[in-house]
Amino acid sequence: MILRDLIERKRDGGRLSADEWHFVAHVAADRSAPDYQLAALLMAIYFRGLDDAETRALTRAMLGSGRTLARPAGAGAWIDKHSTGGVGDKTSLVLAPLLAACGVTVPMMSGRGLGHTGGTLDKLESIPGFRTGLSLEEAQRQLATLGCALIGQTGEIAPADRTLYALRDATATVECIPLIAASIMSKKLAEGLTGLVLDVKRGSGAFLPELERGLALARTMVDIGHGAGVEVVALVTAMDRPLGQACGNALELRECLDVLHGAGPADLWTVTEALAIEMLRLARPSLDVPTARAELGAAITSGAALARFRTIVAAQGGDVRVLDDPARLPTAPVLGDLVAPRDGIVTGIAPRPVGHAIIALGGGRTRAEDAVDPAVGVVFRVRVGDTVRAGEPLAVIHARTHDALADARARLQAAITIDEALVAPPLPWVTHRITTAGVAAL
Ligand code: URA
């Protein structure tokens, strides 16, 4: 096959066959195609789109370019959750041990923070010693014994996506629904799942802020999963403000430990519980919602979810003492309050500027190779809708230096709006459920 011919056909609005997508994934994975040709094809896809069959074929081809986790014959349900990303979005850290404690196998393959959004791997690595770089064989063994492994995407998983994603990033072709869906699903299908729950964020801090685009992405991924024999359920959740109160790696881990101890912010539990119910019901379809909710609640109150997290942390080399004594997590040397400049109502906490403040503190990255400081971040003391008085603390900033504290203070001041009245209420936390049957507003 001649790549130039495929580019030309896509450029002119034609379609490629499954064999041709297989060829594209192959030459992307082994790097035998020049970047300029792959980049040109990506731009043609960006403008011309892919039909459903092409999107499925590209997903299969990218999946087939690498290795996969093998679900043993006779194994029960293998369920994961994927989020399109946000600020303070830390539900994975609770969901994995919680579902494993309920008897569901959770092969959770997560990413690192990039841009304004955080990443589960960085949060986990704030536990001293915690190793996310397990080989597929190690992950497979841990799944058999503990029902959960918390790992990163190894170079062996969907290598075609690795090449294509880097080129999309460099050529402004990331925001293309079929390419996003094929990229995410090729990696998720490599986990050998029986079911997948998607957390599709909407609002100003989301990767795709508009509801309609989020729904289109969700529908595309549900269809890809269905075509591959994996049931996918998507929930649309709010990212018009940070989720929970803590933003920053160790601070978020601490907040998740609070949830596993039966405490933590109500909004974080609302979103976590909604996703957990979907995961549990994918594993056991006969379960009704109240029974699923009760089982999940019992796994928290009995300490079973926390105990499961302890065994996972120990198995992956982490210091389990942080679970009972979070003060052992990395801490920042300089703490300072951000105070309300005037009386009023908190009408907004914009997630993107908050994410950028975390990056400026050193807790996030702008390039994939940047290191992150696990200790820094911000813990909000107020929520959207709260009434505040001038001088009252809005947040506590955890910084490495006094200069970094001053910079974060200015950024966060600009992220928080205080007005006389709440003109528009914040988005409800969970608003839509998407399955093969269609979209249901909740
Ligand atoms: N995350 C991915 O893994 N791929 C995309 O294309 C976008 C977000």
Coordinates of C-alpha atoms and ligand atoms in Angstrom, one line a residue:
M1 CA 0.0 0.0 0.0
I2 CA 1.1 3.5 -0.7
L3 CA 0.5 5.9 2.2
R4 CA 0.4 8.9 -0.2
D5 CA -2.7 7.4 -1.9
L6 CA -4.5 6.9 1.4
I7 CA -3.8 10.5 2.4
E8 CA -5.1 11.7 -1.0
R9 CA -8.3 9.6 -0.6
K10 CA -9.0 10.9 2.9
R11 CA -8.1 14.5 1.8
D12 CA -10.8 14.2 -0.9
G13 CA -13.5 12.9 1.5
G14 CA -13.1 9.2 0.7
R15 CA -13.0 6.3 3.2
L16 CA -10.3 3.7 4.0
S17 CA -10.9 0.0 4.5
A18 CA -10.1 -2.0 7.6
D19 CA -6.9 -3.3 5.9
E20 CA -5.8 0.2 5.1
W21 CA -6.3 1.3 8.7
H22 CA -4.3 -1.7 9.7
F23 CA -1.5 -0.6 7.4
V24 CA -1.6 3.0 8.9
A25 CA -1.4 1.6 12.5
H26 CA 1.5 -0.7 11.5
V27 CA 3.6 2.1 9.9
A28 CA 2.8 4.4 12.8
A29 CA 3.8 1.8 15.4
D30 CA 7.1 0.7 13.8
R31 CA 7.9 4.4 12.8
S32 CA 8.5 3.4 9.2
A33 CA 6.3 6.1 7.9
P34 CA 7.6 9.7 7.9
D35 CA 6.0 12.0 10.4
Y36 CA 5.0 14.4 7.7
Q37 CA 2.9 11.8 6.0
L38 CA 1.2 10.7 9.2
A39 CA 0.6 14.3 10.2
A40 CA -1.0 15.1 6.8
L41 CA -3.3 12.1 7.2
L42 CA -4.3 13.2 10.7
M43 CA -5.1 16.7 9.3
A44 CA -7.2 15.1 6.6
I45 CA -9.0 13.1 9.2
Y46 CA -9.5 16.2 11.3
F47 CA -11.3 17.9 8.4
R48 CA -13.0 15.0 6.7
G49 CA -13.9 12.8 9.8
L50 CA -14.3 9.1 10.0
D51 CA -17.5 7.1 9.6
D52 CA -18.4 4.6 12.4
A53 CA -16.9 1.6 10.6
E54 CA -13.6 3.5 10.0
T55 CA -13.5 4.6 13.6
R56 CA -14.0 1.0 14.7
A57 CA -11.4 -0.2 12.2
L58 CA -8.8 2.4 13.3
T59 CA -9.4 1.4 17.0
R60 CA -8.9 -2.3 16.3
A61 CA -5.8 -1.5 14.2
M62 CA -4.2 0.6 17.0
L63 CA -5.2 -2.0 19.6
G64 CA -3.6 -4.8 17.4
S65 CA -0.4 -2.8 17.1
G66 CA 0.7 -3.8 20.6
R67 CA 0.2 -6.3 23.4
T68 CA -2.8 -6.7 25.7
L69 CA -3.7 -8.0 29.2
A70 CA -5.2 -11.5 28.9
R71 CA -8.3 -12.2 30.9
P72 CA -8.0 -15.8 32.0
A73 CA -10.6 -18.2 30.8
G74 CA -13.4 -18.4 33.4
A75 CA -12.4 -15.1 35.1
G76 CA -15.3 -13.0 36.3
A77 CA -16.0 -9.4 35.3
W78 CA -13.0 -7.1 34.5
I79 CA -14.2 -3.5 34.8
D80 CA -12.3 -0.2 34.5
K81 CA -13.3 3.5 34.5
H82 CA -11.9 6.2 32.2
S83 CA -12.3 9.9 32.8
T84 CA -11.8 12.5 30.1
G85 CA -9.9 14.5 32.8
G86 CA -10.3 17.4 35.0
V87 CA -9.1 19.4 38.0
G88 CA -9.4 17.7 41.4
D89 CA -10.7 14.6 39.5
K90 CA -9.5 11.8 41.8
T91 CA -12.3 9.2 41.7
S92 CA -10.0 6.4 40.4
L93 CA -8.1 6.3 43.6
V94 CA -11.3 5.4 45.5
L95 CA -13.0 3.4 42.8
A96 CA -10.2 0.8 42.2
P97 CA -10.0 -0.5 45.8
L98 CA -13.7 0.0 46.4
L99 CA -14.7 -2.2 43.5
A100 CA -12.0 -4.7 44.2
A101 CA -13.4 -5.0 47.7
C102 CA -16.8 -5.8 46.2
G103 CA -15.3 -8.7 44.2
V104 CA -14.8 -6.9 40.9
T105 CA -11.5 -7.2 39.1
V106 CA -10.2 -3.8 38.2
P107 CA -7.2 -3.6 35.8
M108 CA -6.8 0.2 36.0
M109 CA -4.4 1.6 33.5
S110 CA -4.1 5.4 34.0
G111 CA -2.2 8.4 32.7
R112 CA -0.1 11.2 34.0
G113 CA -1.3 14.8 34.3
L114 CA -0.7 17.0 31.3
G115 CA -1.9 20.5 30.7
H116 CA -4.4 21.8 33.3
T117 CA -5.6 18.3 34.2
G118 CA -4.1 16.0 36.8
G119 CA -3.2 12.3 36.4
T120 CA -3.9 9.3 38.6
L121 CA -0.3 8.0 38.2
D122 CA 1.2 11.2 39.6
K123 CA -1.2 11.0 42.5
L124 CA -0.4 7.4 43.3
E125 CA 3.3 8.1 43.1
S126 CA 3.0 10.7 45.9
I127 CA 2.9 7.5 48.2
P128 CA 6.6 7.0 48.9
G129 CA 7.9 3.9 47.1
F130 CA 4.7 3.3 45.0
R131 CA 5.6 1.7 41.7
T132 CA 3.2 2.2 38.8
G133 CA 5.5 0.9 36.1
L134 CA 4.5 -2.8 36.5
S135 CA 5.1 -5.0 33.5
L136 CA 2.0 -6.6 31.9
E137 CA 3.1 -10.0 33.5
E138 CA 3.3 -8.4 37.0
A139 CA 0.0 -6.7 36.5
Q140 CA -1.6 -10.0 35.4
R141 CA -0.3 -11.8 38.5
Q142 CA -1.5 -9.0 40.8
L143 CA -5.0 -9.0 39.2
A144 CA -5.2 -12.7 39.9
T145 CA -4.3 -12.4 43.6
L146 CA -5.6 -8.9 44.6
G147 CA -8.3 -8.2 42.0
C148 CA -6.7 -4.9 41.1
A149 CA -3.5 -3.4 39.6
L150 CA -2.9 0.3 39.3
I151 CA -0.5 0.8 36.4
G152 CA 0.6 3.1 33.6
Q153 CA 0.3 2.6 29.9
T154 CA 3.5 0.6 29.0
G155 CA 5.2 1.1 25.6
E156 CA 3.8 -2.2 24.6
I157 CA 0.2 -1.1 24.7
A158 CA -1.2 0.4 21.4
P159 CA 2.2 1.8 20.2
A160 CA 0.5 3.2 17.1
D161 CA -1.5 5.5 19.4
R162 CA 1.7 6.7 21.0
T163 CA 3.1 7.9 17.7
L164 CA -0.2 9.3 16.4
Y165 CA -1.0 11.1 19.7
A166 CA 2.4 12.8 19.8
L167 CA 1.8 14.0 16.2
R168 CA -1.7 15.1 17.0
D169 CA -0.4 17.1 19.9
A170 CA 2.2 18.8 17.6
T171 CA -0.2 19.4 14.7
A172 CA -3.4 20.7 16.6
T173 CA -5.4 17.7 15.6
V174 CA -6.2 16.4 19.1
E175 CA -9.7 17.8 19.2
C176 CA -11.3 15.4 16.8
I177 CA -13.9 13.0 18.1
P178 CA -13.2 9.9 16.1
L179 CA -9.4 10.2 16.8
I180 CA -10.0 10.8 20.5
A181 CA -12.4 7.9 20.7
A182 CA -10.1 5.5 18.8
S183 CA -7.1 6.6 20.9
I184 CA -8.8 6.1 24.3
M185 CA -10.7 2.9 23.3
S186 CA -7.6 1.2 21.8
K187 CA -5.9 1.5 25.1
K188 CA -8.9 0.5 27.2
L189 CA -9.7 -2.5 25.0
A190 CA -6.0 -3.6 25.6
E191 CA -7.0 -4.2 29.3
G192 CA -9.1 -7.3 28.4
L193 CA -12.1 -5.7 30.0
T194 CA -15.7 -7.1 30.1
G195 CA -17.1 -3.6 30.9
L196 CA -16.0 0.0 31.0
V197 CA -17.5 3.1 32.6
L198 CA -16.6 6.5 31.1
D199 CA -16.7 9.7 33.0
V200 CA -17.2 12.3 30.3
K201 CA -16.6 15.8 31.8
R202 CA -18.4 18.9 30.6
G203 CA -17.9 22.6 31.6
S204 CA -15.1 25.0 31.2
G205 CA -12.5 22.7 32.7
A206 CA -13.3 19.8 30.5
F207 CA -11.2 18.7 27.5
L208 CA -14.4 19.1 25.4
P209 CA -16.4 21.8 27.3
E210 CA -19.7 21.7 25.3
L211 CA -22.3 19.1 26.3
E212 CA -23.1 18.2 22.7
R213 CA -19.5 17.3 21.9
G214 CA -19.1 15.3 25.1
L215 CA -22.3 13.4 24.2
A216 CA -21.0 12.7 20.7
L217 CA -17.7 11.4 22.1
A218 CA -19.5 9.2 24.6
R219 CA -21.8 7.8 21.9
T220 CA -18.8 7.0 19.7
M221 CA -17.0 5.2 22.5
V222 CA -20.1 3.3 23.6
D223 CA -20.4 2.1 20.0
I224 CA -16.8 1.1 19.7
G225 CA -17.0 -0.9 22.9
H226 CA -20.2 -2.6 21.8
G227 CA -18.6 -3.6 18.5
A228 CA -15.7 -5.1 20.4
G229 CA -18.0 -7.1 22.8
V230 CA -17.3 -4.8 25.8
E231 CA -20.2 -3.1 27.4
V232 CA -19.6 0.6 27.9
V233 CA -21.7 3.0 30.0
A234 CA -20.9 6.7 30.1
L235 CA -21.9 9.3 32.6
V236 CA -21.6 13.0 31.9
T237 CA -20.3 14.8 35.0
A238 CA -19.5 18.5 35.8
M239 CA -16.1 20.1 35.4
D240 CA -17.2 23.7 35.7
R241 CA -15.4 23.8 39.1
P242 CA -12.9 21.5 40.7
L243 CA -14.1 18.2 42.1
G244 CA -13.7 17.9 45.9
Q245 CA -11.6 20.4 47.8
A246 CA -8.0 19.3 47.2
C247 CA -6.0 19.9 44.0
G248 CA -2.4 18.7 43.8
N249 CA -1.0 15.1 44.0
A250 CA -0.4 14.3 47.7
L251 CA -3.3 16.6 48.8
E252 CA -5.7 14.7 46.5
L253 CA -4.5 11.3 47.7
R254 CA -5.1 12.5 51.3
E255 CA -8.7 13.5 50.3
C256 CA -9.2 10.0 48.8
L257 CA -8.0 8.4 52.0
D258 CA -10.6 10.5 53.8
V259 CA -13.3 9.0 51.5
L260 CA -12.0 5.5 52.1
H261 CA -12.2 6.2 55.9
G262 CA -15.9 7.2 55.4
A263 CA -15.4 11.0 55.3
G264 CA -14.3 13.4 52.6
P265 CA -16.2 16.0 50.5
A266 CA -19.8 15.2 49.6
D267 CA -19.4 16.2 45.9
L268 CA -16.5 13.8 45.5
W269 CA -18.6 11.0 46.9
T270 CA -21.5 11.9 44.7
V271 CA -19.5 11.4 41.5
T272 CA -17.5 8.5 42.8
E273 CA -20.6 6.6 44.0
A274 CA -22.4 7.2 40.6
L275 CA -19.4 5.8 38.7
A276 CA -19.1 2.9 41.2
I277 CA -22.7 1.9 40.9
E278 CA -22.3 1.7 37.1
M279 CA -19.1 -0.4 37.5
L280 CA -20.8 -2.8 39.9
R281 CA -23.8 -3.2 37.8
L282 CA -21.7 -3.9 34.7
A283 CA -20.1 -6.7 36.7
R284 CA -23.4 -7.9 38.1
P285 CA -26.3 -6.8 35.8
S286 CA -29.0 -8.2 38.0
L287 CA -28.1 -5.8 40.8
D288 CA -30.5 -3.0 41.3
V289 CA -29.3 0.5 42.1
P290 CA -30.3 0.6 45.8
T291 CA -28.6 -2.7 46.5
A292 CA -25.5 -1.6 44.6
R293 CA -25.4 1.6 46.6
A294 CA -25.8 -0.3 49.9
E295 CA -23.0 -2.8 49.0
L296 CA -20.6 0.1 48.1
G297 CA -21.5 2.0 51.3
A298 CA -20.8 -1.2 53.4
A299 CA -17.4 -1.7 51.7
I300 CA -16.5 1.8 53.0
T301 CA -18.0 1.6 56.5
S302 CA -16.6 -1.9 57.1
G303 CA -13.1 -0.8 56.2
A304 CA -13.0 -3.4 53.4
A305 CA -12.1 -0.8 50.7
L306 CA -9.4 0.8 52.8
A307 CA -8.0 -2.7 53.6
R308 CA -7.9 -3.5 49.9
F309 CA -6.1 -0.3 49.1
R310 CA -3.6 -1.3 51.8
T311 CA -2.8 -4.6 50.1
I312 CA -2.5 -2.9 46.7
V313 CA -0.2 -0.2 48.0
A314 CA 1.9 -2.9 49.7
A315 CA 2.0 -5.1 46.6
Q316 CA 3.2 -2.1 44.5
G317 CA 6.0 -1.2 46.9
G318 CA 4.3 1.8 48.6
D319 CA 4.6 2.8 52.2
V320 CA 1.4 1.6 53.7
R321 CA 1.9 3.7 56.8
V322 CA 0.5 6.7 54.9
L323 CA -2.9 5.1 55.0
D324 CA -3.2 5.6 58.8
D325 CA -0.9 8.6 59.0
P326 CA -1.3 10.8 55.9
A327 CA 1.2 13.2 57.5
R328 CA 3.8 10.8 56.1
L329 CA 2.9 11.9 52.6
P330 CA 5.1 14.6 51.1
T331 CA 4.4 18.0 52.5
A332 CA 5.2 21.5 51.2
P333 CA 7.3 23.8 53.3
V334 CA 5.4 27.0 52.7
L335 CA 1.6 27.3 53.5
G336 CA -0.4 30.4 53.0
D337 CA -4.1 31.4 53.0
L338 CA -5.9 32.9 50.1
V339 CA -8.5 35.3 51.6
A340 CA -11.7 36.8 50.2
P341 CA -11.0 40.4 49.0
R342 CA -14.6 41.4 49.8
D343 CA -18.0 40.3 51.1
G344 CA -20.2 38.3 48.7
I345 CA -21.1 34.9 47.3
V346 CA -18.6 32.6 45.6
T347 CA -20.1 32.4 42.1
G348 CA -17.3 30.5 40.4
I349 CA -14.1 28.6 40.8
A350 CA -12.7 28.2 37.3
P351 CA -10.9 24.9 36.9
R352 CA -8.5 25.8 34.1
P353 CA -6.8 28.7 36.0
V354 CA -6.7 26.4 39.1
G355 CA -5.0 23.7 37.0
H356 CA -2.5 26.3 35.7
A357 CA -1.8 27.5 39.2
I358 CA -1.0 23.9 40.2
I359 CA 1.4 23.6 37.2
A360 CA 3.1 26.9 38.2
L361 CA 3.5 25.6 41.8
G362 CA 5.3 22.6 40.2
G363 CA 2.5 20.1 40.8
G364 CA 1.7 19.6 37.1
R365 CA 3.5 19.5 33.8
T366 CA 3.4 21.3 30.4
R367 CA 5.7 18.7 28.7
A368 CA 5.4 14.9 29.1
E369 CA 9.0 14.7 30.4
D370 CA 8.6 17.3 33.2
A371 CA 8.9 16.0 36.8
V372 CA 6.1 16.9 39.3
D373 CA 6.3 18.1 42.9
P374 CA 3.9 15.8 44.8
A375 CA 3.6 18.1 47.8
V376 CA 2.3 21.3 46.3
G377 CA -1.3 22.3 45.5
V378 CA -4.4 24.0 47.0
V379 CA -7.2 23.0 49.3
F380 CA -10.3 25.1 48.9
R381 CA -12.2 26.1 52.1
V382 CA -15.3 27.3 50.2
R383 CA -17.6 26.0 47.5
V384 CA -19.5 27.7 44.7
G385 CA -22.6 29.2 46.3
D386 CA -21.0 29.9 49.8
T387 CA -21.4 33.3 51.3
V388 CA -18.0 34.8 52.4
R389 CA -16.9 37.9 54.3
A390 CA -13.8 40.0 53.4
G391 CA -10.7 38.5 54.9
E392 CA -12.2 35.0 55.3
P393 CA -9.9 32.2 54.0
L394 CA -11.0 30.8 50.6
A395 CA -8.2 28.3 50.3
V396 CA -4.9 27.1 51.7
I397 CA -2.0 27.1 49.2
H398 CA 0.8 24.6 49.7
A399 CA 4.0 25.9 48.0
R400 CA 7.7 25.1 47.7
T401 CA 8.8 28.8 48.0
H402 CA 7.4 32.1 49.1
D403 CA 7.6 33.4 45.5
A404 CA 5.6 30.4 44.3
L405 CA 3.1 31.1 47.0
A406 CA 2.7 34.7 45.9
D407 CA 2.3 33.6 42.2
A408 CA -0.3 31.0 43.1
R409 CA -2.2 33.5 45.2
A410 CA -2.5 35.9 42.3
R411 CA -3.6 33.1 39.9
L412 CA -6.2 31.7 42.3
Q413 CA -7.5 35.1 43.2
A414 CA -8.3 35.5 39.5
A415 CA -9.9 32.0 39.3
I416 CA -12.4 32.6 42.1
T417 CA -15.2 35.1 41.5
I418 CA -17.2 36.7 44.3
D419 CA -20.3 38.6 43.4
E420 CA -23.4 40.0 45.1
A421 CA -25.6 37.1 43.9
L422 CA -25.4 33.7 42.3
V423 CA -26.6 34.4 38.8
A424 CA -26.3 30.9 37.3
P425 CA -26.1 27.9 39.6
P426 CA -23.2 25.5 39.0
L427 CA -23.9 22.4 36.9
P428 CA -25.4 19.4 38.6
W429 CA -22.6 16.8 39.3
V430 CA -24.1 14.0 37.2
T431 CA -26.4 14.9 34.3
H432 CA -26.5 12.2 31.6
R433 CA -26.1 8.5 31.1
I434 CA -25.2 7.1 27.7
T435 CA -25.6 3.4 26.7
T436 CA -26.2 1.5 23.5
A437 CA -29.9 2.4 24.2
G438 CA -29.2 6.1 23.8
V439 CA -28.8 9.2 26.0
A440 CA -30.8 9.6 29.2
A441 CA -30.9 12.9 31.1
L442 CA -30.7 12.2 34.9
Ligands
URA1 N1 -6.7 11.0 25.9 C1 -6.3 10.0 25.0 O1 -5.7 9.0 25.5 N2 -6.3 10.2 23.7 C2 -6.9 11.3 23.2 O2 -6.9 11.4 22.0 C3 -7.4 12.3 24.0 C4 -7.3 12.1 25.4

